[in-house]
Amino acid sequence: MAAPDSLTLFTGLGLSETKARETLKNAALSTQLREAATQAQRTLGSAIDKATGTLLYGLASRLRDTRRLSFLVSYITNKKIHTELQLSAALEYVRSHPLDPIDPEDFERECGVGVVVTPEQIEEAVEATINRHRSQLLAERYRFNMGLLMGEARAALKWADGKMIKHEVDMQVLHLLGPKMEADLEKKPKVAKARLEVSDRKTAKDAVENGEVPSQALSLMEQLRGEALKFHKPGENYKTPGYVTTPHTMDLLQQHLEITGGQVRTRFPPEPNGILHIGHAKAINFNFGYAKANNGICFLRFDDTNPEKEEAKFFTAIYDMVTWLGYTPYKVTYASDYFDQLYAWAVELIRRGQAYVCHQRVEELKGHNSLPSPWRERPVEESLLLFEAMRKGKFAEGEATLRMKLVMEDGKMDPVAYRVKYTPHHRTGDKWCIYPTYDYTHCLCDSIEHITHSLCTKEFQARRSSYFWLCNALDVYCPVQWEYGRLNLHYAVVSKRKILQLVAAGAVRDWDDPRLFTLTALRRRGFPPEAINNFCARVGVTVAQTTMEPHLLEACVRDVLNDTAPRAMAVLEPLKVVITNFPAPKPLDIQVPDFPADETKGFHQVPFASTVFIERTDFKEESEPGYKRLACGQPVGLRHTGYVIELQHVVKGSSGCVEYLEVTCRRADSGEKPKAFIHWVSQPLLCEIRLYERLFQHKNPEDPVEVPGGFLSDLNPASLQVVEGALVDCSVALAKPFDKFQFERLGYFSVDPDSQQGQLVFNRTVTLKEDPGKV
């Protein structure tokens, strides 16, 4: 067991107790972090501040060459490396110089040690960038791609603070162009997109497979409609490459067409043993979308063949997520609806000499090179009697299985069709003690429901031959299985087992913790279903597995919320401001547009009184170059009020901290225009705001090479920040869970279900703009 002082040492770095205990479970990480922290304490001779602790933890969890630990710790404790950007550069430097003795001068140059970027430098770099694009900026005004200015300025000042660059770009653009005019607020007209040529389609496909989004993306319906996917037409299954026909095939297809009328039929068949995640969103969009795009129908079929793992809450949650994404199943069905028919077909399969009862143990059947069953040639009558005995409960679990006589593409021989399980079923109770497997159930349920296109992720490609074989062995209608690539995200884990581990470790609250990528979690965080569907459409229907960056999903969220989330004002770190010459004896009613770009969508009213609250970060006692907000001698405008405030007196408490400000106000049109307008609240509501960041520090937390200590060692200690003393304007007083708002200058927020009467809780969905550090 680890020494008791290790826990104290790690919490002293700023780690939560839960995080510290998890770190102690990882021997390699805890040893390296202990060495780093001990060296830092010796150097500093005092407690380690949280910023330094965060860097030390990042160093210990990401450094592979332990010889460099002491060297890098010294740079951190001496504040020569004091940002995450510098630490990343340092780690990359030592990784690329494994054998060479480190040249301190070269190392410091590559890591930005000693580089101080002044506000004046930022101002000059932004000014130079704007001058290069001045004519285009004046022509396009606010339709110009401001990200280009940010990118060029950052390239010129590698070690500059990104937020300071953004603020300077905003201010200089405003100075050049003036406030936005009505024409600037109109949406840019959409240019008709021509159908992609073959070469363009290949480029788009390559982009998606590299985790990017092609700029010329077709809508989901365009991708799925008609012949876009080159799928077979209903009834023409035999034209599909690899489809196996028998003398009965054409008669069965004719009967199928008479039943369906040539209608496209798909199904979404989840197992009800967990919560759907972002990868399932692609499957839902593909299955339901393909049916919708081709005037067909889609079944929601629960593959409830494993009663040990199924829970009622999963059935409800899955149905809720399908409908939340905007799809209505033609019919909700269950594999258990067909248990009687499936059993009868299993008996028929034995009679035809295509299945047998086997007594090999589970461990003997694992792998692709298992020994052939000694019972493979068992007489049909004997297997029939034994299968009946299995059904009547005469065998213990694991003592007997029913196996099919075929070899699958991956070399697996004689897959299991039925196994014994003495677990009551949520729908059939104790009627059955034998349950069919996926390999047996899936294709036969598709056949019963006359599915035309059985759409599966690519890992099921190895089961395609068994799919065709089983339908043909029983002489029943055989659908066509088509495969597509899974959708994954970086910085995420989605497996049920690992999410349960995260919950057990206290790293997340439950399946719907907003830091996860389950659909219930995304809904709780405030992601609109339209944004998730748009993301799936932009990823496209690809055959290759795709792993996307989360910021691409967040961009889709911003696109939707920008048009649908009404504006409000909130202050996360309030600073009280008293207006000593307030122009009215009572509060004024201020009309604030819900959507400044389209005031026809309505307004809401907020009070403006002699006491307001602003962000503490919007005030500095002494102005400095590049700072545009409230300071001594530097007035600032209050958004939507038409007033400008000017500092008169700073009131401090006994500790020297600023308690409140006294200011005077004037009409904005009665003097010089201020450099900035800030948000504010007056007579506000107290609320809790939860700010989320990525749950994991590395792109691939499950990769043992990238994260040797396992995904639980890669948790981001700053993934959740709870702001309990935040203030929000009273226009949101009647908001309900999942209502969404844009808090001006802060980001998009959604009301959390934890909210109670008089105590609203908001989750930050996404920031207003993409964080360049996350790209």
Tab-separated table of N, CA and C in Angstrom, residues 417-540:
chain	number	residue	atom	x	y	z
A	417	ALA	N	-25.732	-21.197	-31.725
A	417	ALA	CA	-27.057	-20.657	-32.030
A	417	ALA	C	-27.884	-20.481	-30.756
A	418	TYR	N	-27.775	-21.422	-29.814
A	418	TYR	CA	-28.529	-21.340	-28.553
A	418	TYR	C	-27.630	-21.734	-27.391
A	419	ARG	N	-27.851	-21.074	-26.231
A	419	ARG	CA	-27.145	-21.452	-25.017
A	419	ARG	C	-28.125	-21.457	-23.847
A	420	VAL	N	-27.753	-22.143	-22.771
A	420	VAL	CA	-28.619	-22.262	-21.593
A	420	VAL	C	-28.345	-21.099	-20.649
A	421	LYS	N	-29.414	-20.411	-20.223
A	421	LYS	CA	-29.296	-19.311	-19.249
A	421	LYS	C	-30.517	-19.345	-18.343
A	422	TYR	N	-30.306	-19.558	-17.048
A	422	TYR	CA	-31.419	-19.597	-16.098
A	422	TYR	C	-31.637	-18.199	-15.509
A	423	THR	N	-31.970	-17.282	-16.385
A	423	THR	CA	-32.252	-15.906	-15.983
A	423	THR	C	-33.624	-15.520	-16.527
A	424	PRO	N	-34.542	-15.086	-15.684
A	424	PRO	CA	-35.860	-14.674	-16.190
A	424	PRO	C	-35.719	-13.528	-17.186
A	425	HIS	N	-36.549	-13.553	-18.206
A	425	HIS	CA	-36.525	-12.533	-19.250
A	425	HIS	C	-37.528	-11.438	-18.902
A	426	HIS	N	-37.182	-10.210	-19.200
A	426	HIS	CA	-38.039	-9.080	-18.800
A	426	HIS	C	-39.402	-9.099	-19.487
A	427	ARG	N	-39.515	-9.823	-20.618
A	427	ARG	CA	-40.800	-9.874	-21.333
A	427	ARG	C	-41.424	-11.272	-21.300
A	428	THR	N	-40.606	-12.310	-21.347
A	428	THR	CA	-41.164	-13.675	-21.409
A	428	THR	C	-41.093	-14.398	-20.073
A	429	GLY	N	-40.542	-13.741	-19.057
A	429	GLY	CA	-40.481	-14.344	-17.726
A	429	GLY	C	-39.652	-15.618	-17.703
A	430	ASP	N	-40.226	-16.698	-17.125
A	430	ASP	CA	-39.522	-17.972	-16.983
A	430	ASP	C	-39.849	-18.967	-18.097
A	431	LYS	N	-40.480	-18.481	-19.164
A	431	LYS	CA	-40.895	-19.412	-20.230
A	431	LYS	C	-39.700	-20.110	-20.854
A	432	TRP	N	-38.573	-19.376	-20.983
A	432	TRP	CA	-37.410	-19.937	-21.672
A	432	TRP	C	-36.217	-20.010	-20.719
A	433	CYS	N	-35.454	-21.070	-20.871
A	433	CYS	CA	-34.152	-21.146	-20.182
A	433	CYS	C	-33.042	-21.312	-21.212
A	434	ILE	N	-33.415	-21.261	-22.505
A	434	ILE	CA	-32.416	-21.215	-23.584
A	434	ILE	C	-32.683	-19.948	-24.391
A	435	TYR	N	-31.606	-19.302	-24.802
A	435	TYR	CA	-31.748	-18.036	-25.533
A	435	TYR	C	-30.871	-18.064	-26.781
A	436	PRO	N	-31.381	-17.490	-27.892
A	436	PRO	CA	-30.608	-17.477	-29.141
A	436	PRO	C	-29.500	-16.438	-29.092
A	437	THR	N	-28.453	-16.662	-29.884
A	437	THR	CA	-27.336	-15.722	-29.970
A	437	THR	C	-27.587	-14.709	-31.080
A	438	TYR	N	-26.723	-13.679	-31.117
A	438	TYR	CA	-26.817	-12.687	-32.181
A	438	TYR	C	-26.641	-13.339	-33.551
A	439	ASP	N	-25.647	-14.214	-33.677
A	439	ASP	CA	-25.370	-14.842	-34.978
A	439	ASP	C	-26.587	-15.584	-35.521
A	440	TYR	N	-27.377	-16.155	-34.627
A	440	TYR	CA	-28.565	-16.888	-35.060
A	440	TYR	C	-29.764	-15.950	-35.234
A	441	THR	N	-29.936	-15.030	-34.323
A	441	THR	CA	-31.158	-14.212	-34.262
A	441	THR	C	-31.228	-13.141	-35.332
A	442	HIS	N	-30.114	-12.466	-35.555
A	442	HIS	CA	-30.122	-11.221	-36.317
A	442	HIS	C	-30.716	-11.376	-37.716
A	443	CYS	N	-30.165	-12.296	-38.484
A	443	CYS	CA	-30.621	-12.419	-39.870
A	443	CYS	C	-32.050	-12.938	-39.949
A	444	LEU	N	-32.435	-13.808	-39.008
A	444	LEU	CA	-33.783	-14.374	-39.048
A	444	LEU	C	-34.839	-13.337	-38.648
A	445	CYS	N	-34.517	-12.456	-37.701
A	445	CYS	CA	-35.435	-11.356	-37.378
A	445	CYS	C	-35.555	-10.400	-38.572
A	446	ASP	N	-34.425	-10.143	-39.246
A	446	ASP	CA	-34.477	-9.329	-40.468
A	446	ASP	C	-35.392	-9.973	-41.505
A	447	SER	N	-35.306	-11.288	-41.625
A	447	SER	CA	-36.130	-12.014	-42.595
A	447	SER	C	-37.608	-11.910	-42.230
A	448	ILE	N	-37.927	-12.116	-40.945
A	448	ILE	CA	-39.318	-12.049	-40.494
A	448	ILE	C	-39.916	-10.674	-40.789
A	449	GLU	N	-39.139	-9.616	-40.568
A	449	GLU	CA	-39.641	-8.246	-40.764
A	449	GLU	C	-39.469	-7.774	-42.200
A	450	HIS	N	-38.989	-8.654	-43.081
A	450	HIS	CA	-38.789	-8.348	-44.498
A	450	HIS	C	-37.957	-7.083	-44.702
A	451	ILE	N	-36.846	-7.031	-43.954
A	451	ILE	CA	-35.896	-5.929	-44.099
A	451	ILE	C	-35.243	-6.027	-45.482
A	452	THR	N	-35.149	-4.893	-46.154
A	452	THR	CA	-34.511	-4.911	-47.486
A	452	THR	C	-33.014	-4.640	-47.385
A	453	HIS	N	-32.628	-3.756	-46.461
A	453	HIS	CA	-31.223	-3.367	-46.319
A	453	HIS	C	-30.851	-3.477	-44.849
A	454	SER	N	-30.055	-4.484	-44.510
A	454	SER	CA	-29.604	-4.698	-43.139
A	454	SER	C	-28.267	-3.975	-42.975
A	455	LEU	N	-28.317	-2.772	-42.421
A	455	LEU	CA	-27.144	-1.903	-42.353
A	455	LEU	C	-26.420	-2.123	-41.034
A	456	CYS	N	-25.143	-2.515	-41.102
A	456	CYS	CA	-24.353	-2.868	-39.914
A	456	CYS	C	-23.013	-2.154	-39.962
A	457	THR	N	-22.394	-1.971	-38.794
A	457	THR	CA	-21.038	-1.439	-38.789
A	457	THR	C	-20.067	-2.527	-39.269
A	458	LYS	N	-18.890	-2.094	-39.653
A	458	LYS	CA	-18.004	-2.952	-40.439
A	458	LYS	C	-17.503	-4.188	-39.698
A	459	GLU	N	-17.528	-4.165	-38.350
A	459	GLU	CA	-17.036	-5.345	-37.638
A	459	GLU	C	-17.931	-6.556	-37.859
A	460	PHE	N	-19.152	-6.328	-38.376
A	460	PHE	CA	-20.056	-7.448	-38.649
A	460	PHE	C	-19.851	-8.043	-40.052
A	461	GLN	N	-18.871	-7.491	-40.773
A	461	GLN	CA	-18.604	-8.015	-42.116
A	461	GLN	C	-18.214	-9.497	-42.060
A	462	ALA	N	-17.537	-9.895	-40.976
A	462	ALA	CA	-17.111	-11.299	-40.843
A	462	ALA	C	-18.296	-12.233	-40.645
A	463	ARG	N	-19.482	-11.660	-40.388
A	463	ARG	CA	-20.660	-12.496	-40.166
A	463	ARG	C	-21.585	-12.512	-41.368
A	464	ARG	N	-21.153	-11.880	-42.454
A	464	ARG	CA	-22.045	-11.809	-43.617
A	464	ARG	C	-22.330	-13.200	-44.189
A	465	SER	N	-21.313	-14.046	-44.245
A	465	SER	CA	-21.519	-15.382	-44.825
A	465	SER	C	-22.494	-16.198	-43.981
A	466	SER	N	-22.404	-16.069	-42.632
A	466	SER	CA	-23.341	-16.810	-41.783
A	466	SER	C	-24.750	-16.258	-41.934
A	467	TYR	N	-24.841	-14.955	-42.210
A	467	TYR	CA	-26.138	-14.305	-42.436
A	467	TYR	C	-26.831	-14.952	-43.643
A	468	PHE	N	-26.107	-14.993	-44.762
A	468	PHE	CA	-26.687	-15.587	-45.980
A	468	PHE	C	-26.915	-17.100	-45.792
A	469	TRP	N	-25.936	-17.765	-45.161
A	469	TRP	CA	-26.004	-19.217	-45.008
A	469	TRP	C	-27.253	-19.644	-44.237
A	470	LEU	N	-27.522	-18.976	-43.112
A	470	LEU	CA	-28.622	-19.397	-42.252
A	470	LEU	C	-29.982	-19.210	-42.930
A	471	CYS	N	-30.171	-18.053	-43.580
A	471	CYS	CA	-31.452	-17.833	-44.281
A	471	CYS	C	-31.640	-18.889	-45.371
A	472	ASN	N	-30.579	-19.163	-46.113
A	472	ASN	CA	-30.689	-20.133	-47.205
A	472	ASN	C	-30.832	-21.561	-46.685
A	473	ALA	N	-30.205	-21.869	-45.551
A	473	ALA	CA	-30.317	-23.218	-44.977
A	473	ALA	C	-31.750	-23.526	-44.564
A	474	LEU	N	-32.505	-22.473	-44.226
A	474	LEU	CA	-33.899	-22.654	-43.810
A	474	LEU	C	-34.895	-22.336	-44.925
A	475	ASP	N	-34.358	-21.913	-46.088
A	475	ASP	CA	-35.219	-21.545	-47.222
A	475	ASP	C	-36.214	-20.456	-46.843
A	476	VAL	N	-35.687	-19.393	-46.210
A	476	VAL	CA	-36.526	-18.225	-45.910
A	476	VAL	C	-35.952	-17.025	-46.656
A	477	TYR	N	-36.760	-15.956	-46.760
A	477	TYR	CA	-36.311	-14.737	-47.448
A	477	TYR	C	-34.996	-14.248	-46.843
A	478	CYS	N	-34.039	-13.922	-47.705
A	478	CYS	CA	-32.702	-13.499	-47.258
A	478	CYS	C	-32.465	-12.035	-47.628
A	479	PRO	N	-32.443	-11.123	-46.637
A	479	PRO	CA	-32.103	-9.716	-46.917
A	479	PRO	C	-30.637	-9.578	-47.321
A	480	VAL	N	-30.205	-8.342	-47.559
A	480	VAL	CA	-28.805	-8.072	-47.890
A	480	VAL	C	-28.182	-7.276	-46.754
A	481	GLN	N	-27.037	-7.739	-46.278
A	481	GLN	CA	-26.302	-7.003	-45.242
A	481	GLN	C	-25.299	-6.069	-45.899
A	482	TRP	N	-25.363	-4.785	-45.538
A	482	TRP	CA	-24.402	-3.787	-46.011
A	482	TRP	C	-23.647	-3.246	-44.799
A	483	GLU	N	-22.344	-3.005	-44.952
A	483	GLU	CA	-21.549	-2.517	-43.833
A	483	GLU	C	-21.088	-1.083	-44.069
A	484	TYR	N	-20.940	-0.345	-42.978
A	484	TYR	CA	-20.413	1.023	-43.032
A	484	TYR	C	-19.459	1.213	-41.858
A	485	GLY	N	-18.655	2.272	-41.900
A	485	GLY	CA	-17.645	2.498	-40.864
A	485	GLY	C	-18.229	3.090	-39.596
A	486	ARG	N	-17.661	2.678	-38.481
A	486	ARG	CA	-18.064	3.236	-37.178
A	486	ARG	C	-17.620	4.694	-37.074
A	487	LEU	N	-18.299	5.426	-36.218
A	487	LEU	CA	-17.916	6.808	-35.915
A	487	LEU	C	-17.388	6.865	-34.487
A	488	ASN	N	-16.158	7.328	-34.329
A	488	ASN	CA	-15.561	7.503	-33.009
A	488	ASN	C	-15.095	8.942	-32.847
A	489	LEU	N	-14.855	9.335	-31.617
A	489	LEU	CA	-14.338	10.669	-31.327
A	489	LEU	C	-13.052	10.561	-30.524
A	490	HIS	N	-12.129	11.493	-30.785
A	490	HIS	CA	-10.942	11.607	-29.935
A	490	HIS	C	-11.354	12.112	-28.552
A	491	TYR	N	-10.492	11.925	-27.579
A	491	TYR	CA	-10.691	12.384	-26.197
A	491	TYR	C	-11.953	11.786	-25.574
A	492	ALA	N	-12.298	10.558	-25.942
A	492	ALA	CA	-13.544	9.973	-25.438
A	492	ALA	C	-13.398	8.471	-25.259
A	493	VAL	N	-14.171	7.925	-24.325
A	493	VAL	CA	-14.399	6.481	-24.258
A	493	VAL	C	-15.914	6.289	-24.286
A	494	VAL	N	-16.373	5.253	-24.965
A	494	VAL	CA	-17.820	5.051	-25.094
A	494	VAL	C	-18.257	3.645	-24.707
A	495	SER	N	-17.318	2.757	-24.393
A	495	SER	CA	-17.728	1.397	-24.057
A	495	SER	C	-18.468	1.396	-22.720
A	496	LYS	N	-19.477	0.528	-22.632
A	496	LYS	CA	-20.295	0.451	-21.418
A	496	LYS	C	-19.438	0.113	-20.198
A	497	ARG	N	-18.541	-0.836	-20.372
A	497	ARG	CA	-17.718	-1.283	-19.248
A	497	ARG	C	-16.854	-0.140	-18.714
A	498	LYS	N	-16.277	0.642	-19.610
A	498	LYS	CA	-15.377	1.709	-19.172
A	498	LYS	C	-16.135	2.892	-18.586
A	499	ILE	N	-17.327	3.158	-19.093
A	499	ILE	CA	-18.131	4.226	-18.490
A	499	ILE	C	-18.526	3.834	-17.072
A	500	LEU	N	-18.847	2.551	-16.863
A	500	LEU	CA	-19.163	2.083	-15.509
A	500	LEU	C	-17.954	2.245	-14.586
A	501	GLN	N	-16.745	2.020	-15.111
A	501	GLN	CA	-15.542	2.223	-14.316
A	501	GLN	C	-15.373	3.694	-13.949
A	502	LEU	N	-15.687	4.580	-14.892
A	502	LEU	CA	-15.594	6.015	-14.616
A	502	LEU	C	-16.580	6.412	-13.521
A	503	VAL	N	-17.788	5.850	-13.580
A	503	VAL	CA	-18.791	6.148	-12.563
A	503	VAL	C	-18.333	5.615	-11.208
A	504	ALA	N	-17.845	4.378	-11.183
A	504	ALA	CA	-17.403	3.756	-9.933
A	504	ALA	C	-16.237	4.527	-9.311
A	505	ALA	N	-15.370	5.090	-10.166
A	505	ALA	CA	-14.207	5.831	-9.662
A	505	ALA	C	-14.562	7.253	-9.229
A	506	GLY	N	-15.806	7.669	-9.470
A	506	GLY	CA	-16.215	9.030	-9.113
A	506	GLY	C	-15.744	10.075	-10.096
A	507	ALA	N	-15.236	9.632	-11.246
A	507	ALA	CA	-14.757	10.587	-12.250
A	507	ALA	C	-15.916	11.283	-12.945
A	508	VAL	N	-17.050	10.593	-13.093
A	508	VAL	CA	-18.273	11.177	-13.645
A	508	VAL	C	-19.434	10.749	-12.757
A	509	ARG	N	-20.553	11.444	-12.891
A	509	ARG	CA	-21.686	11.164	-11.998
A	509	ARG	C	-22.472	9.938	-12.446
A	510	ASP	N	-22.750	9.859	-13.743
A	510	ASP	CA	-23.583	8.769	-14.255
A	510	ASP	C	-23.449	8.762	-15.766
A	511	TRP	N	-24.300	7.942	-16.422
A	511	TRP	CA	-24.271	7.836	-17.882
A	511	TRP	C	-24.519	9.192	-18.563
A	512	ASP	N	-25.223	10.088	-17.875
A	512	ASP	CA	-25.573	11.362	-18.515
A	512	ASP	C	-24.696	12.509	-18.041
A	513	ASP	N	-23.529	12.201	-17.477
A	513	ASP	CA	-22.594	13.266	-17.103
A	513	ASP	C	-22.201	14.029	-18.367
A	514	PRO	N	-22.349	15.364	-18.377
A	514	PRO	CA	-22.119	16.138	-19.607
A	514	PRO	C	-20.717	16.056	-20.187
A	515	ARG	N	-19.783	15.439	-19.480
A	515	ARG	CA	-18.432	15.289	-20.050
A	515	ARG	C	-18.310	14.043	-20.913
A	516	LEU	N	-19.307	13.166	-20.867
A	516	LEU	CA	-19.293	11.954	-21.679
A	516	LEU	C	-19.876	12.236	-23.069
A	517	PHE	N	-19.740	11.238	-23.934
A	517	PHE	CA	-20.309	11.366	-25.284
A	517	PHE	C	-21.441	10.363	-25.504
A	518	THR	N	-22.131	9.996	-24.407
A	518	THR	CA	-23.395	9.284	-24.585
A	518	THR	C	-24.417	10.315	-25.057
A	519	LEU	N	-25.470	9.849	-25.709
A	519	LEU	CA	-26.469	10.796	-26.206
A	519	LEU	C	-27.211	11.475	-25.059
A	520	THR	N	-27.460	10.736	-23.972
A	520	THR	CA	-28.122	11.369	-22.827
A	520	THR	C	-27.224	12.445	-22.220
A	521	ALA	N	-25.913	12.231	-22.229
A	521	ALA	CA	-24.979	13.226	-21.708
A	521	ALA	C	-24.945	14.462	-22.601
A	522	LEU	N	-24.939	14.249	-23.914
A	522	LEU	CA	-24.922	15.378	-24.845
A	522	LEU	C	-26.205	16.194	-24.725
A	523	ARG	N	-27.330	15.504	-24.544
A	523	ARG	CA	-28.589	16.237	-24.355
A	523	ARG	C	-28.529	17.062	-23.076
A	524	ARG	N	-28.005	16.473	-22.006
A	524	ARG	CA	-27.930	17.204	-20.739
A	524	ARG	C	-27.002	18.403	-20.850
A	525	ARG	N	-25.946	18.250	-21.616
A	525	ARG	CA	-25.017	19.376	-21.782
A	525	ARG	C	-25.638	20.494	-22.606
A	526	GLY	N	-26.641	20.157	-23.424
A	526	GLY	CA	-27.318	21.196	-24.202
A	526	GLY	C	-27.123	21.067	-25.695
A	527	PHE	N	-26.537	19.948	-26.161
A	527	PHE	CA	-26.354	19.769	-27.596
A	527	PHE	C	-27.728	19.570	-28.259
A	528	PRO	N	-28.095	20.372	-29.239
A	528	PRO	CA	-29.380	20.163	-29.919
A	528	PRO	C	-29.314	18.915	-30.794
A	529	PRO	N	-30.410	18.163	-30.904
A	529	PRO	CA	-30.391	16.979	-31.762
A	529	PRO	C	-30.080	17.313	-33.215
A	530	GLU	N	-30.527	18.491	-33.678
A	530	GLU	CA	-30.239	18.878	-35.057
A	530	GLU	C	-28.736	18.972	-35.307
A	531	ALA	N	-28.001	19.431	-34.286
A	531	ALA	CA	-26.557	19.565	-34.441
A	531	ALA	C	-25.889	18.203	-34.558
A	532	ILE	N	-26.362	17.237	-33.783
A	532	ILE	CA	-25.791	15.891	-33.850
A	532	ILE	C	-26.086	15.275	-35.213
A	533	ASN	N	-27.308	15.462	-35.697
A	533	ASN	CA	-27.653	14.948	-37.031
A	533	ASN	C	-26.830	15.626	-38.112
A	534	ASN	N	-26.629	16.940	-37.978
A	534	ASN	CA	-25.816	17.664	-38.964
A	534	ASN	C	-24.378	17.162	-38.950
A	535	PHE	N	-23.871	16.873	-37.758
A	535	PHE	CA	-22.512	16.342	-37.637
A	535	PHE	C	-22.405	14.999	-38.356
A	536	CYS	N	-23.387	14.124	-38.145
A	536	CYS	CA	-23.374	12.829	-38.825
A	536	CYS	C	-23.418	13.011	-40.340
A	537	ALA	N	-24.192	13.996	-40.786
A	537	ALA	CA	-24.272	14.258	-42.224
A	537	ALA	C	-22.932	14.758	-42.764
A	538	ARG	N	-22.253	15.601	-41.982
A	538	ARG	CA	-20.971	16.141	-42.437
A	538	ARG	C	-19.892	15.068	-42.454
A	539	VAL	N	-19.958	14.156	-41.484
A	539	VAL	CA	-19.018	13.033	-41.497
A	539	VAL	C	-19.249	12.184	-42.737
A	540	GLY	N	-20.526	12.004	-43.079
A	540	GLY	CA	-20.867	11.265	-44.294
A	540	GLY	C	-20.986	9.769	-44.063
